[in-house]
PDB file of C-alpha atoms in Angstrom:
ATOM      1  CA  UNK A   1      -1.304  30.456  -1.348  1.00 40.00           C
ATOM      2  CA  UNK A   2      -0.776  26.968  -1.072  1.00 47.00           C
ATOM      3  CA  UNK A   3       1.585  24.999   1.420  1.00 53.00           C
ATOM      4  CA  UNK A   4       3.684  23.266  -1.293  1.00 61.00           C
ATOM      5  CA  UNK A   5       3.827  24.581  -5.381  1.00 90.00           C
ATOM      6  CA  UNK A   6       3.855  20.733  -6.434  1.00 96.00           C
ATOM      7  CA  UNK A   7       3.185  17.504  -4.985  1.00 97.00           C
ATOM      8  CA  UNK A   8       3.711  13.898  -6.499  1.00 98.00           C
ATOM      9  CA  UNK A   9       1.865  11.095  -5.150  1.00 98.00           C
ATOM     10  CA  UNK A  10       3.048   7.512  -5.733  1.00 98.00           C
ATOM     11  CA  UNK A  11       0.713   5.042  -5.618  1.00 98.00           C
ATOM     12  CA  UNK A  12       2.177   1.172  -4.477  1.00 98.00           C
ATOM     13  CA  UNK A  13       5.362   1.641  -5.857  1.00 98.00           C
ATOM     14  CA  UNK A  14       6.087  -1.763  -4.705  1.00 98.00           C
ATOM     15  CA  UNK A  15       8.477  -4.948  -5.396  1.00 98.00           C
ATOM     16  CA  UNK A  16       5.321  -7.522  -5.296  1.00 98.00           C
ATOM     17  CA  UNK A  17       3.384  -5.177  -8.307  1.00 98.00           C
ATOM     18  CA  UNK A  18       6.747  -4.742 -10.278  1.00 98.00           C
ATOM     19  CA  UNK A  19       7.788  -7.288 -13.232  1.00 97.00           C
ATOM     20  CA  UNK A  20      11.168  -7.152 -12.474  1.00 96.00           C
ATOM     21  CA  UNK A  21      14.262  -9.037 -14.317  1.00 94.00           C
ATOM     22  CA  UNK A  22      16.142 -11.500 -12.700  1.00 89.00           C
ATOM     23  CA  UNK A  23      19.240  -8.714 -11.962  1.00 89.00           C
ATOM     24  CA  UNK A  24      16.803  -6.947  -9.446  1.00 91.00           C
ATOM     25  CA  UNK A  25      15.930  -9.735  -7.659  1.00 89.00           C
ATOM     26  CA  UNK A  26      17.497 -10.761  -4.135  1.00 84.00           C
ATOM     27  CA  UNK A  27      19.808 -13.980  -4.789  1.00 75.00           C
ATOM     28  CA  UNK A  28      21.428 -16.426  -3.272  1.00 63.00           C
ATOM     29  CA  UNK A  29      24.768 -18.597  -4.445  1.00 59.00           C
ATOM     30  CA  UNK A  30      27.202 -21.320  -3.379  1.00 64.00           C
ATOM     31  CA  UNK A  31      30.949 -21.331  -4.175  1.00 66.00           C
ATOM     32  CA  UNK A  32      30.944 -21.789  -7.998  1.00 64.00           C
ATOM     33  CA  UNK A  33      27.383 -21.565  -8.743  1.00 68.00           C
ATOM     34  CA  UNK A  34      25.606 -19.355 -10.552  1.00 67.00           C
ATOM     35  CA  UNK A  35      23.191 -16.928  -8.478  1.00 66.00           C
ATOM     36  CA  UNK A  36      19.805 -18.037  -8.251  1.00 66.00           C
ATOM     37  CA  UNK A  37      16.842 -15.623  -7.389  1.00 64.00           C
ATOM     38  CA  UNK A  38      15.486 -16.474  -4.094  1.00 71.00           C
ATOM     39  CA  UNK A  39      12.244 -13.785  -4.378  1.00 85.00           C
ATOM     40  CA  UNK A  40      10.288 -13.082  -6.994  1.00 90.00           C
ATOM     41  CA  UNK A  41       7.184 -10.550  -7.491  1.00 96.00           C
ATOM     42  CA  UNK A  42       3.944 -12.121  -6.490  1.00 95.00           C
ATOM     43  CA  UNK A  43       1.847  -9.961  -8.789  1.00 97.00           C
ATOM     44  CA  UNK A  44       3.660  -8.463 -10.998  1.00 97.00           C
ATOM     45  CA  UNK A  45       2.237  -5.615 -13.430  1.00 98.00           C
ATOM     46  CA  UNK A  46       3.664  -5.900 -16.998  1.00 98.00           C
ATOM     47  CA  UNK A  47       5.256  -2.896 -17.487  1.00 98.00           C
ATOM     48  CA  UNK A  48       5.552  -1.633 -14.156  1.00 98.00           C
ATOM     49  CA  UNK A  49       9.520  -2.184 -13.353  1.00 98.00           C
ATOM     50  CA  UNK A  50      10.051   0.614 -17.149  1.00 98.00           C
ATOM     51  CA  UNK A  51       7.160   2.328 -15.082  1.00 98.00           C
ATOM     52  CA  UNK A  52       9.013   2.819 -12.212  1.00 98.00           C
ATOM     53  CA  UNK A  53      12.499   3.773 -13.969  1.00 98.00           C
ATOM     54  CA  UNK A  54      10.475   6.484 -15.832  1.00 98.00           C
ATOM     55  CA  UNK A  55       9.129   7.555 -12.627  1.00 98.00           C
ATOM     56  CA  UNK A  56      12.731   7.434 -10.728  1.00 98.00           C
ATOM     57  CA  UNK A  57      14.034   9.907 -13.923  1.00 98.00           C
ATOM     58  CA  UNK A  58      11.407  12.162 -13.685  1.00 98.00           C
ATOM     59  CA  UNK A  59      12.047  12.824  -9.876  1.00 98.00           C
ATOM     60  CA  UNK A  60      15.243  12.879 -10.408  1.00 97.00           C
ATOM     61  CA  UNK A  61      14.966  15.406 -13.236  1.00 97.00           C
ATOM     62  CA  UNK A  62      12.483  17.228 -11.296  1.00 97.00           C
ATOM     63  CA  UNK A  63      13.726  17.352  -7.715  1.00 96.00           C
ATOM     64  CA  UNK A  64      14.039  20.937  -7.000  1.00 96.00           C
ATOM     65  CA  UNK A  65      10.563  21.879  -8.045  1.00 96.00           C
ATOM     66  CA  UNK A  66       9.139  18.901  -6.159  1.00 97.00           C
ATOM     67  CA  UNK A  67       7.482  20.342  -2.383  1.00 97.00           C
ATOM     68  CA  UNK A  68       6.143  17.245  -1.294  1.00 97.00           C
ATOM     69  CA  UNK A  69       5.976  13.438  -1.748  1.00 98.00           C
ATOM     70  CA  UNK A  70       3.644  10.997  -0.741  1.00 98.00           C
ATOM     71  CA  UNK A  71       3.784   7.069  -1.090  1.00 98.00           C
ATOM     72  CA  UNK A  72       1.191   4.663  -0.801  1.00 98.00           C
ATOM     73  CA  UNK A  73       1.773   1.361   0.578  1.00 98.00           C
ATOM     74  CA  UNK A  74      -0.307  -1.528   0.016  1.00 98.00           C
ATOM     75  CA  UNK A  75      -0.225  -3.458   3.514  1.00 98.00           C
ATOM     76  CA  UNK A  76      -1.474  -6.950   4.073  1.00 97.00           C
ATOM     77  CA  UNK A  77      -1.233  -9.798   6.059  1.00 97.00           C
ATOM     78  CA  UNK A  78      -2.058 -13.378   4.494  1.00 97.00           C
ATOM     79  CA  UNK A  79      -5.673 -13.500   6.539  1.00 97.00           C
ATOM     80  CA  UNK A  80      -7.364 -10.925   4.505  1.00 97.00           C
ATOM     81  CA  UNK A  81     -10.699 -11.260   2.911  1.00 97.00           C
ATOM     82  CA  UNK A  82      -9.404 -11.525  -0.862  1.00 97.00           C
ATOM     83  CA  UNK A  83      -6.445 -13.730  -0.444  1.00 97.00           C
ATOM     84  CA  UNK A  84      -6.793 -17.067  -0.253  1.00 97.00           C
ATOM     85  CA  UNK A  85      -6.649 -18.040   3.474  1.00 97.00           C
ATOM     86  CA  UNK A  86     -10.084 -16.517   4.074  1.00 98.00           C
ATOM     87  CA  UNK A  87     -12.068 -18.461   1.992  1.00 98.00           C
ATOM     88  CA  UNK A  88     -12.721 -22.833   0.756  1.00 98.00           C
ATOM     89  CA  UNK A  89     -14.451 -24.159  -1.871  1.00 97.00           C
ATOM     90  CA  UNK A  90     -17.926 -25.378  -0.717  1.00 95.00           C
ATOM     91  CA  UNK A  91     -16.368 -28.709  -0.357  1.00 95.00           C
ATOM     92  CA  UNK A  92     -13.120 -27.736   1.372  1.00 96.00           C
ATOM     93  CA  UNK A  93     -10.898 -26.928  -1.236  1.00 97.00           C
ATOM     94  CA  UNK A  94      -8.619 -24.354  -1.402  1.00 97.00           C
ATOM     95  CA  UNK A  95      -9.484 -21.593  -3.414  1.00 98.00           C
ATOM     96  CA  UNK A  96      -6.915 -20.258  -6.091  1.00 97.00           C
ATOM     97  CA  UNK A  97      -5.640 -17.003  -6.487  1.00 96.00           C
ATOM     98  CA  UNK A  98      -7.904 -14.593  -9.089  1.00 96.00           C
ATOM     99  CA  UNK A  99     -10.661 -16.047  -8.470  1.00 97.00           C
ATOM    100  CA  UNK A 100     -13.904 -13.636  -8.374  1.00 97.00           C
ATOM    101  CA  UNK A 101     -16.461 -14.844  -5.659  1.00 98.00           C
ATOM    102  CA  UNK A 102     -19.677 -12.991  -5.401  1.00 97.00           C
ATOM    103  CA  UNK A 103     -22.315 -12.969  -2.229  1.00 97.00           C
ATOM    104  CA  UNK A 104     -24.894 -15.550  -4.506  1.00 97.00           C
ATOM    105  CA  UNK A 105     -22.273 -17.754  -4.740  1.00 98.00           C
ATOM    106  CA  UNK A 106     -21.531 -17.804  -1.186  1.00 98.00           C
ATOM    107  CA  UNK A 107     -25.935 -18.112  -0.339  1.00 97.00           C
ATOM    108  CA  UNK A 108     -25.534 -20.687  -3.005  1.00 97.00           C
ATOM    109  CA  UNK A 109     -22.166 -22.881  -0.820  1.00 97.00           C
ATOM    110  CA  UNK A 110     -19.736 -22.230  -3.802  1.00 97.00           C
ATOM    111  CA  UNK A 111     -17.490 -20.663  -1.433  1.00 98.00           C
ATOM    112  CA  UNK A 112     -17.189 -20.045   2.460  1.00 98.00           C
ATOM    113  CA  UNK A 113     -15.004 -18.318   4.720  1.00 98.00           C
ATOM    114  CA  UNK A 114     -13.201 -20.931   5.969  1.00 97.00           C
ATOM    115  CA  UNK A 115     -14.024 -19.658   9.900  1.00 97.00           C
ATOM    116  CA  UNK A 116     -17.394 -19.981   9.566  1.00 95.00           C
ATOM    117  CA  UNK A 117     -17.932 -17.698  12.080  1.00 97.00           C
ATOM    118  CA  UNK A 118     -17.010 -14.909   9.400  1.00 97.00           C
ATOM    119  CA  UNK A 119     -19.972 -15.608   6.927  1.00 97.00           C
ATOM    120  CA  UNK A 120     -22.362 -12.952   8.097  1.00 97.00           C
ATOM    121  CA  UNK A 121     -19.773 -10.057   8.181  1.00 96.00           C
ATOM    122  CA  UNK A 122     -18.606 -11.744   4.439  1.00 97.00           C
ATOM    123  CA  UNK A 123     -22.021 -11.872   3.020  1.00 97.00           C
ATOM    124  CA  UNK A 124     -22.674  -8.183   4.244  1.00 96.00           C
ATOM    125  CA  UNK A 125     -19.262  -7.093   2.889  1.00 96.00           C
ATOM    126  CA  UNK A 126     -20.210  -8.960  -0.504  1.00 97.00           C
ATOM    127  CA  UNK A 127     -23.817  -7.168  -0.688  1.00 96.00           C
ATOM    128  CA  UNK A 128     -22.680  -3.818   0.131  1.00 95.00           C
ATOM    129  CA  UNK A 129     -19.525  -3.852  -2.353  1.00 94.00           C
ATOM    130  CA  UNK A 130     -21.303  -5.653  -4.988  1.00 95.00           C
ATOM    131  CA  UNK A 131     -24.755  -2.689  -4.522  1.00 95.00           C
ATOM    132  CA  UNK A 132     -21.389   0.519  -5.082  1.00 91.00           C
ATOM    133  CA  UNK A 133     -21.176  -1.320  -8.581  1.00 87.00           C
ATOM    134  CA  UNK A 134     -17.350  -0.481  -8.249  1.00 75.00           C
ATOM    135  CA  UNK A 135     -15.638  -4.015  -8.381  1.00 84.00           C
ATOM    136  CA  UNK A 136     -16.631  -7.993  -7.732  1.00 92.00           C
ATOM    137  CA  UNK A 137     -14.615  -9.252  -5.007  1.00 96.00           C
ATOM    138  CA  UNK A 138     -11.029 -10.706  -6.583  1.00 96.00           C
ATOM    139  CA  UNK A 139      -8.996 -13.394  -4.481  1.00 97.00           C
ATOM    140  CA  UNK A 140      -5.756 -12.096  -5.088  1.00 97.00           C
ATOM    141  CA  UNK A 141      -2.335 -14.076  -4.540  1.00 96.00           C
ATOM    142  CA  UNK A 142      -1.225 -12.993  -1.193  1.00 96.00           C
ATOM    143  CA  UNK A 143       1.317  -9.875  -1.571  1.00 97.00           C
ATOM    144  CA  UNK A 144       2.683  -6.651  -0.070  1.00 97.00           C
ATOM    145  CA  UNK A 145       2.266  -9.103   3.073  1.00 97.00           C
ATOM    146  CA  UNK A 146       3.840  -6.241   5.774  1.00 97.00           C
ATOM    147  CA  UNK A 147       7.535  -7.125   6.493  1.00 95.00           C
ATOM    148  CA  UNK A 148       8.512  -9.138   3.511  1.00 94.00           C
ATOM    149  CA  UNK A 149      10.592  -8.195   0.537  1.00 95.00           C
ATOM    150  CA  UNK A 150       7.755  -7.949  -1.751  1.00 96.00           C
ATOM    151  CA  UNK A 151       6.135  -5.551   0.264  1.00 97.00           C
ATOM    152  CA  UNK A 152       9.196  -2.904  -0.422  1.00 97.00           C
ATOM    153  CA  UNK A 153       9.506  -0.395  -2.634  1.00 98.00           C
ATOM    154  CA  UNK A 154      10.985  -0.036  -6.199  1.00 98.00           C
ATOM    155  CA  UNK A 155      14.834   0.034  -5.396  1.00 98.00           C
ATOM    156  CA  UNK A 156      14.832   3.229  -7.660  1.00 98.00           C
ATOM    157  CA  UNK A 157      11.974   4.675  -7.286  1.00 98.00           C
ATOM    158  CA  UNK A 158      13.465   4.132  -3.532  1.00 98.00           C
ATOM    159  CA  UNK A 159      16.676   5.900  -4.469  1.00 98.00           C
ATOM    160  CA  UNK A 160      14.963   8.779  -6.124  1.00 98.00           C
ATOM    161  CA  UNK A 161      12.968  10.231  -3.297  1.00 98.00           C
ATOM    162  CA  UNK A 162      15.734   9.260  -0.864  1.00 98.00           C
ATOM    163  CA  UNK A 163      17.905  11.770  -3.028  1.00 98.00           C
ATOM    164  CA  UNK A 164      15.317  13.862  -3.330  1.00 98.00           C
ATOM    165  CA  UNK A 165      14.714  14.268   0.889  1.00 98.00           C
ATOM    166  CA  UNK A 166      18.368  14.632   1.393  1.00 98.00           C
ATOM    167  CA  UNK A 167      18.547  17.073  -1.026  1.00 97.00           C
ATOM    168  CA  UNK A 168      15.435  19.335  -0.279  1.00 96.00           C
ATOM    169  CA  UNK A 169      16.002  18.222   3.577  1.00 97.00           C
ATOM    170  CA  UNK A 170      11.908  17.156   3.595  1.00 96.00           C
ATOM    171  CA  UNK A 171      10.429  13.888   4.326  1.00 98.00           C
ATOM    172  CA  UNK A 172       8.474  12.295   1.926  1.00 98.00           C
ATOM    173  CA  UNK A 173       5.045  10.920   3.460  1.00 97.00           C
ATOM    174  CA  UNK A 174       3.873   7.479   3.513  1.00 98.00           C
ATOM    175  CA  UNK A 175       0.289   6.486   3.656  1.00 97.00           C
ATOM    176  CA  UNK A 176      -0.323   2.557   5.000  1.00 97.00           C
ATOM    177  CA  UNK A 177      -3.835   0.878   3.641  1.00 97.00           C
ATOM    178  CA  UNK A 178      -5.090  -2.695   3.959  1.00 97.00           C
ATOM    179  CA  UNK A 179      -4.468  -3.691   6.970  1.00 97.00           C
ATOM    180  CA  UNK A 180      -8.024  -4.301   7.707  1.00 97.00           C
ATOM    181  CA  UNK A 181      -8.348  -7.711   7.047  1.00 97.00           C
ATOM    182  CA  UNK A 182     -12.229  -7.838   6.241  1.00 96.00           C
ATOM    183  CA  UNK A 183     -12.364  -4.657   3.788  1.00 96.00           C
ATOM    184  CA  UNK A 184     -10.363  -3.869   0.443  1.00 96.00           C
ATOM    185  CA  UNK A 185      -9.129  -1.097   0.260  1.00 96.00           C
ATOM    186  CA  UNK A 186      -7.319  -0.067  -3.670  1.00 97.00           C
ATOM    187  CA  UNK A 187      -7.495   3.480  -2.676  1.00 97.00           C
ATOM    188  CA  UNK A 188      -5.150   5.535  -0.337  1.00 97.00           C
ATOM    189  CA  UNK A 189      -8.664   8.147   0.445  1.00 98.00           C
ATOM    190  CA  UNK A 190     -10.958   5.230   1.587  1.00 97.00           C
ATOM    191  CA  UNK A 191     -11.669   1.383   1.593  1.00 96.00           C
ATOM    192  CA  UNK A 192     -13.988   0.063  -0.315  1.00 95.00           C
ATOM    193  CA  UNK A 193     -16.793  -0.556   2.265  1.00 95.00           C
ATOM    194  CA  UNK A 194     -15.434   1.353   5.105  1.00 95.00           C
ATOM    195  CA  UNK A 195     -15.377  -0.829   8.434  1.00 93.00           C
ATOM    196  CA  UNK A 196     -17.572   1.269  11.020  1.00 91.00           C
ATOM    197  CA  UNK A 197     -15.720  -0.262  13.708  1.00 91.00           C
ATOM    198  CA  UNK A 198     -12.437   1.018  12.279  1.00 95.00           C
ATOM    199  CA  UNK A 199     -11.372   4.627  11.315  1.00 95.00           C
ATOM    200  CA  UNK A 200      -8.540   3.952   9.694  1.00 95.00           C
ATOM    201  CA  UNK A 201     -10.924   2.701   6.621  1.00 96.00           C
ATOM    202  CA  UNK A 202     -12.662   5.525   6.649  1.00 97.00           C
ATOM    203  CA  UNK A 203     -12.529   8.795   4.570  1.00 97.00           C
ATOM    204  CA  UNK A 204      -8.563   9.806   5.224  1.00 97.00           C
ATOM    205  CA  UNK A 205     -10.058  13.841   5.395  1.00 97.00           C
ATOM    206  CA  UNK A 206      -5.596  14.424   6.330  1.00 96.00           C
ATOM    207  CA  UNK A 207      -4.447  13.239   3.670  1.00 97.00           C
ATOM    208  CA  UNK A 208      -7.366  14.895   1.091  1.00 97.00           C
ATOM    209  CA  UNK A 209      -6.423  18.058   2.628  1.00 96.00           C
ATOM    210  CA  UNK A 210      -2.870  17.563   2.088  1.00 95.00           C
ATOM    211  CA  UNK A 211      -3.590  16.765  -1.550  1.00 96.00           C
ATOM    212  CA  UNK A 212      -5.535  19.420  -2.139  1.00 95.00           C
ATOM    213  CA  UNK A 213      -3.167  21.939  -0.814  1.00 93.00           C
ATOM    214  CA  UNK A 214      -1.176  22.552  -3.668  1.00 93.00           C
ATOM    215  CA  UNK A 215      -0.892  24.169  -7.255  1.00 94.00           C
ATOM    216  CA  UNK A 216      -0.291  20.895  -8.836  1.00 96.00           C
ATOM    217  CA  UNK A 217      -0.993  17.131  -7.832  1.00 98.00           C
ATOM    218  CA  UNK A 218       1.036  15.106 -10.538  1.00 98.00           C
ATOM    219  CA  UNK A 219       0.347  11.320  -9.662  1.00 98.00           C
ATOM    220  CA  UNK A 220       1.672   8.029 -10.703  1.00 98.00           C
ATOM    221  CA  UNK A 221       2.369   4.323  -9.455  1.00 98.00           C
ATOM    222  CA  UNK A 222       0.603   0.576  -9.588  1.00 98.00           C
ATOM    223  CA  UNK A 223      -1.461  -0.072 -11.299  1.00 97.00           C
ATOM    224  CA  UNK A 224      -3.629   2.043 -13.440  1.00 98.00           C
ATOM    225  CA  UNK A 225      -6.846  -0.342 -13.268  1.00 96.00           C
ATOM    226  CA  UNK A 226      -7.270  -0.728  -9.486  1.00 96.00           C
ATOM    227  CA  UNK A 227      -5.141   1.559  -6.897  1.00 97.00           C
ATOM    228  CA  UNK A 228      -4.272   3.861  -9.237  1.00 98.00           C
ATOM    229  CA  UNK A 229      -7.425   4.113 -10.484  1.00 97.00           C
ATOM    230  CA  UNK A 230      -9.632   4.195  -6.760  1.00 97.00           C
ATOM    231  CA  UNK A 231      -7.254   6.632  -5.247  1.00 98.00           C
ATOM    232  CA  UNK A 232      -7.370   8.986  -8.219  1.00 98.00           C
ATOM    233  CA  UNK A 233     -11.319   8.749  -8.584  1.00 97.00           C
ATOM    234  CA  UNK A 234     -11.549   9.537  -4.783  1.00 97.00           C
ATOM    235  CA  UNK A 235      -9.598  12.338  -4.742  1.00 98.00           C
ATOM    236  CA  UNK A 236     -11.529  13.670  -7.669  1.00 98.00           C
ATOM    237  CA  UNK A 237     -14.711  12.765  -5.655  1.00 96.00           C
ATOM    238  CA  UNK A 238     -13.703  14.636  -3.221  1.00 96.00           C
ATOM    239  CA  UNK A 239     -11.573  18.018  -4.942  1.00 96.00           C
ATOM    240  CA  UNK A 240     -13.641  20.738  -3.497  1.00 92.00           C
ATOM    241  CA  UNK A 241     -14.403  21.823  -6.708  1.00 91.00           C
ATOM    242  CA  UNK A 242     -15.144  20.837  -9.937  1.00 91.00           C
ATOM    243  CA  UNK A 243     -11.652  22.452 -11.453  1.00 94.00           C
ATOM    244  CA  UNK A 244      -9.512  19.231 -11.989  1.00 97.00           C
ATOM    245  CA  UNK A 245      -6.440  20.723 -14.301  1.00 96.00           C
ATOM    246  CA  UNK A 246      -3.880  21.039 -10.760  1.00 96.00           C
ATOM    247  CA  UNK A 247      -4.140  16.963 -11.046  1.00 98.00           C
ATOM    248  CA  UNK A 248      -1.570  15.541 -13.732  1.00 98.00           C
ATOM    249  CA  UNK A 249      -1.862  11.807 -14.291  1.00 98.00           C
ATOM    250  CA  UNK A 250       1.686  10.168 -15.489  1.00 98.00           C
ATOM    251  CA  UNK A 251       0.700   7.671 -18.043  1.00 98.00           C
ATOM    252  CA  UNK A 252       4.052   6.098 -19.100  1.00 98.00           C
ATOM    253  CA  UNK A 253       4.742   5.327 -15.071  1.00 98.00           C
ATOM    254  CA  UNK A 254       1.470   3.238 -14.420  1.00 98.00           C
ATOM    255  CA  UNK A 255       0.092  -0.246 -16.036  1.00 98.00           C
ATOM    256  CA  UNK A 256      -2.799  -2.335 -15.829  1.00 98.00           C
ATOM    257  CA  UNK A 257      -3.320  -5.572 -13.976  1.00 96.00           C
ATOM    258  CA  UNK A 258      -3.341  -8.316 -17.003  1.00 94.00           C
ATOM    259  CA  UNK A 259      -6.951  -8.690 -17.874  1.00 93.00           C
ATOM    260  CA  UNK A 260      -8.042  -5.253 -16.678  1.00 94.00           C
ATOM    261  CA  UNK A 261      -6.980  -3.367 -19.735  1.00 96.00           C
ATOM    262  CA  UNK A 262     -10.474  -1.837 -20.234  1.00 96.00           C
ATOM    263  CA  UNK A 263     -10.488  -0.582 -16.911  1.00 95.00           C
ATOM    264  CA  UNK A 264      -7.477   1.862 -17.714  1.00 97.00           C
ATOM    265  CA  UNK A 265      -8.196   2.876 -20.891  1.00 97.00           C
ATOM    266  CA  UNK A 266     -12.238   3.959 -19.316  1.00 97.00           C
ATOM    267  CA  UNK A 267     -10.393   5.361 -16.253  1.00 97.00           C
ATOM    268  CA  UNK A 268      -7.977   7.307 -18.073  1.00 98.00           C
ATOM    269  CA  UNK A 269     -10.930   8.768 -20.795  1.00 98.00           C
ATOM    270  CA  UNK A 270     -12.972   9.442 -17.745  1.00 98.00           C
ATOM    271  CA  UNK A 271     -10.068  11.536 -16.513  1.00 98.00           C
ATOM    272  CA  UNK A 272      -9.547  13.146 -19.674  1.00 97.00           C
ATOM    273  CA  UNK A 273     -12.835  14.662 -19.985  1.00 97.00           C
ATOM    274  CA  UNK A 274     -13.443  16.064 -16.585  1.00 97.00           C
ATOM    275  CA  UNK A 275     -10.221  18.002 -17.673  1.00 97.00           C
ATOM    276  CA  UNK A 276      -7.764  16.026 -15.522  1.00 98.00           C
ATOM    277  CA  UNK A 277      -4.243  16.453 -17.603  1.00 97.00           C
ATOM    278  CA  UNK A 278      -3.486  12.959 -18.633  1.00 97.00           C
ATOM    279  CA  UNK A 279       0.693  13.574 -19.471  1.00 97.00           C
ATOM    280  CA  UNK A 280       4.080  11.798 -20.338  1.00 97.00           C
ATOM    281  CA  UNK A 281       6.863  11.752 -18.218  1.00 97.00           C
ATOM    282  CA  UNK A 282       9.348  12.775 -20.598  1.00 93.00           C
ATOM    283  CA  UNK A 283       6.681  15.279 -22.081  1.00 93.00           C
ATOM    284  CA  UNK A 284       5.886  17.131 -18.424  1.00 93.00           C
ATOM    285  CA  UNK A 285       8.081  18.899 -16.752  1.00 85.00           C
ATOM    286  CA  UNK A 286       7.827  21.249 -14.048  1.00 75.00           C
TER     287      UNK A 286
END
């Protein structure tokens, strides 16, 4: 029998992924002026903040038949090899966020690390992730940098499984990825090219037992196209068996990254046919 009946896992429910309105964002104000927002998301998800209100109703609906939660947390630091203080323009330049850069541009002195030092370990990241076929290397805007308001969670997303571990008396879990500044890593199970000199990038075999240890793994978070997307593939990767029903994908609390719309219809039709339940918040209930 497993540990816990039902387990949610929240993928990056975070501030910097959400497109929230101005009312959720921290202000400032002087004496007779209107507030004015002094953060904003640095890559927002359209359609994430409704995501994540969806998401807070369902655990709040669902509390008492919730064993366990788990949150992912996207954690940076602004040297990291796809934000823009790693790399320069082959003449010095800076290079602007969502740009892709691929290992024959950097032979060819498109783009360099900007220590120069770093170009071997780049080039063999850039080989090996570009040979898995799984993504081309995306300079993102820096976010989810560790200790800053972006890198927070969803203030009710926040307040639902706060509610929900004073109520149950349980903690929810939270798993930290990216802090390896030479490695991506969208998914909570692995990075994407695992750093040999670093465990923490490899295969997370705790939490994949955890996951597994359950009657149901209902899943949901930012954003469908990338972290959503890696985690949930790697889990299925990695199941134990080839009986995917337990897994329950919420598709009214995740969004694709503009641009990347393909990439969650595929992922969600791959899911669907291996027999992963692809539901509805409002629709699922447990």
């Amino acid at each position: 029998m497993s540990t816990h009946r039902t387990q949610l896992l929240i993928i990056d429910p975070q501030n910097d992924f959400c497109d929230l309105p101005d009312n959720w964002l921290p202000a400032y104000s002087h004496p007779g002026q209107h507030p004015e927002p002094v953060q904003a998301p640095v890559l927002p998800v359209a359609g994430a903040h409704e995501d994540m209100l969806r998401l807070a109703d369902w655990i709040s609906a669902n509390a008492a038949r919730i064993d366990q939660i788990t949150v992912t947390l996207d954690s940076h630091q602004s040297y990291d090899i796809a934000h823009p203080a790693f790399w320069q323009q082959g003449n010095g330049t800076a290079v602007n966020p969502f740009t892709q850069i691929t290992a024959a541009q950097v032979r060819a002195g498109e783009f360099a690390p900007r220590n120069r030092e770093e170009l071997a370990r780049a080039l063999a990241y850039l080989d090996q992730l570009e040979a898995q076929g799984s993504y081309t290397l995306m300079v993102w805007p820096m976010h989810c940098e560790i200790g800053s308001w972006g890198y927070g969670v969803h203030a009710a997303v926040l307040k639902a499984y706060r509610n929900w571990e004073e109520s149950q008396l349980r903690a929810a879990r939270h798993v930290f990825k990216g802090m390896n500044p030479f490695t991506e890593h969208y998914s909570a199970i692995r990075a994407e090219v695992p750093d040999p000199q670093d465990p923490e990038t490899g295969l997370n075999t705790a939490l994949l037992a955890q996951l597994r240890d359950c009657s149901q793994l209902v899943i949901a978070g930012e954003a469908s196209s990338h972290c959503v997307r890696a985690t949930t593939e790697h889990i299925v990767e990695n199941w134990g068996s080839h009986d995917f029903s337990r897994i329950v994908l919420l598709t009214d609390c995740m969004s694709p990254v503009g641009g990347f719309e393909s990439a969650h219809t595929d992922f969600l039709q791959r899911m669907q046919a291996i027999g992963v339940r692809c539901e509805t918040s409002a629709r699922f209930g447990l």
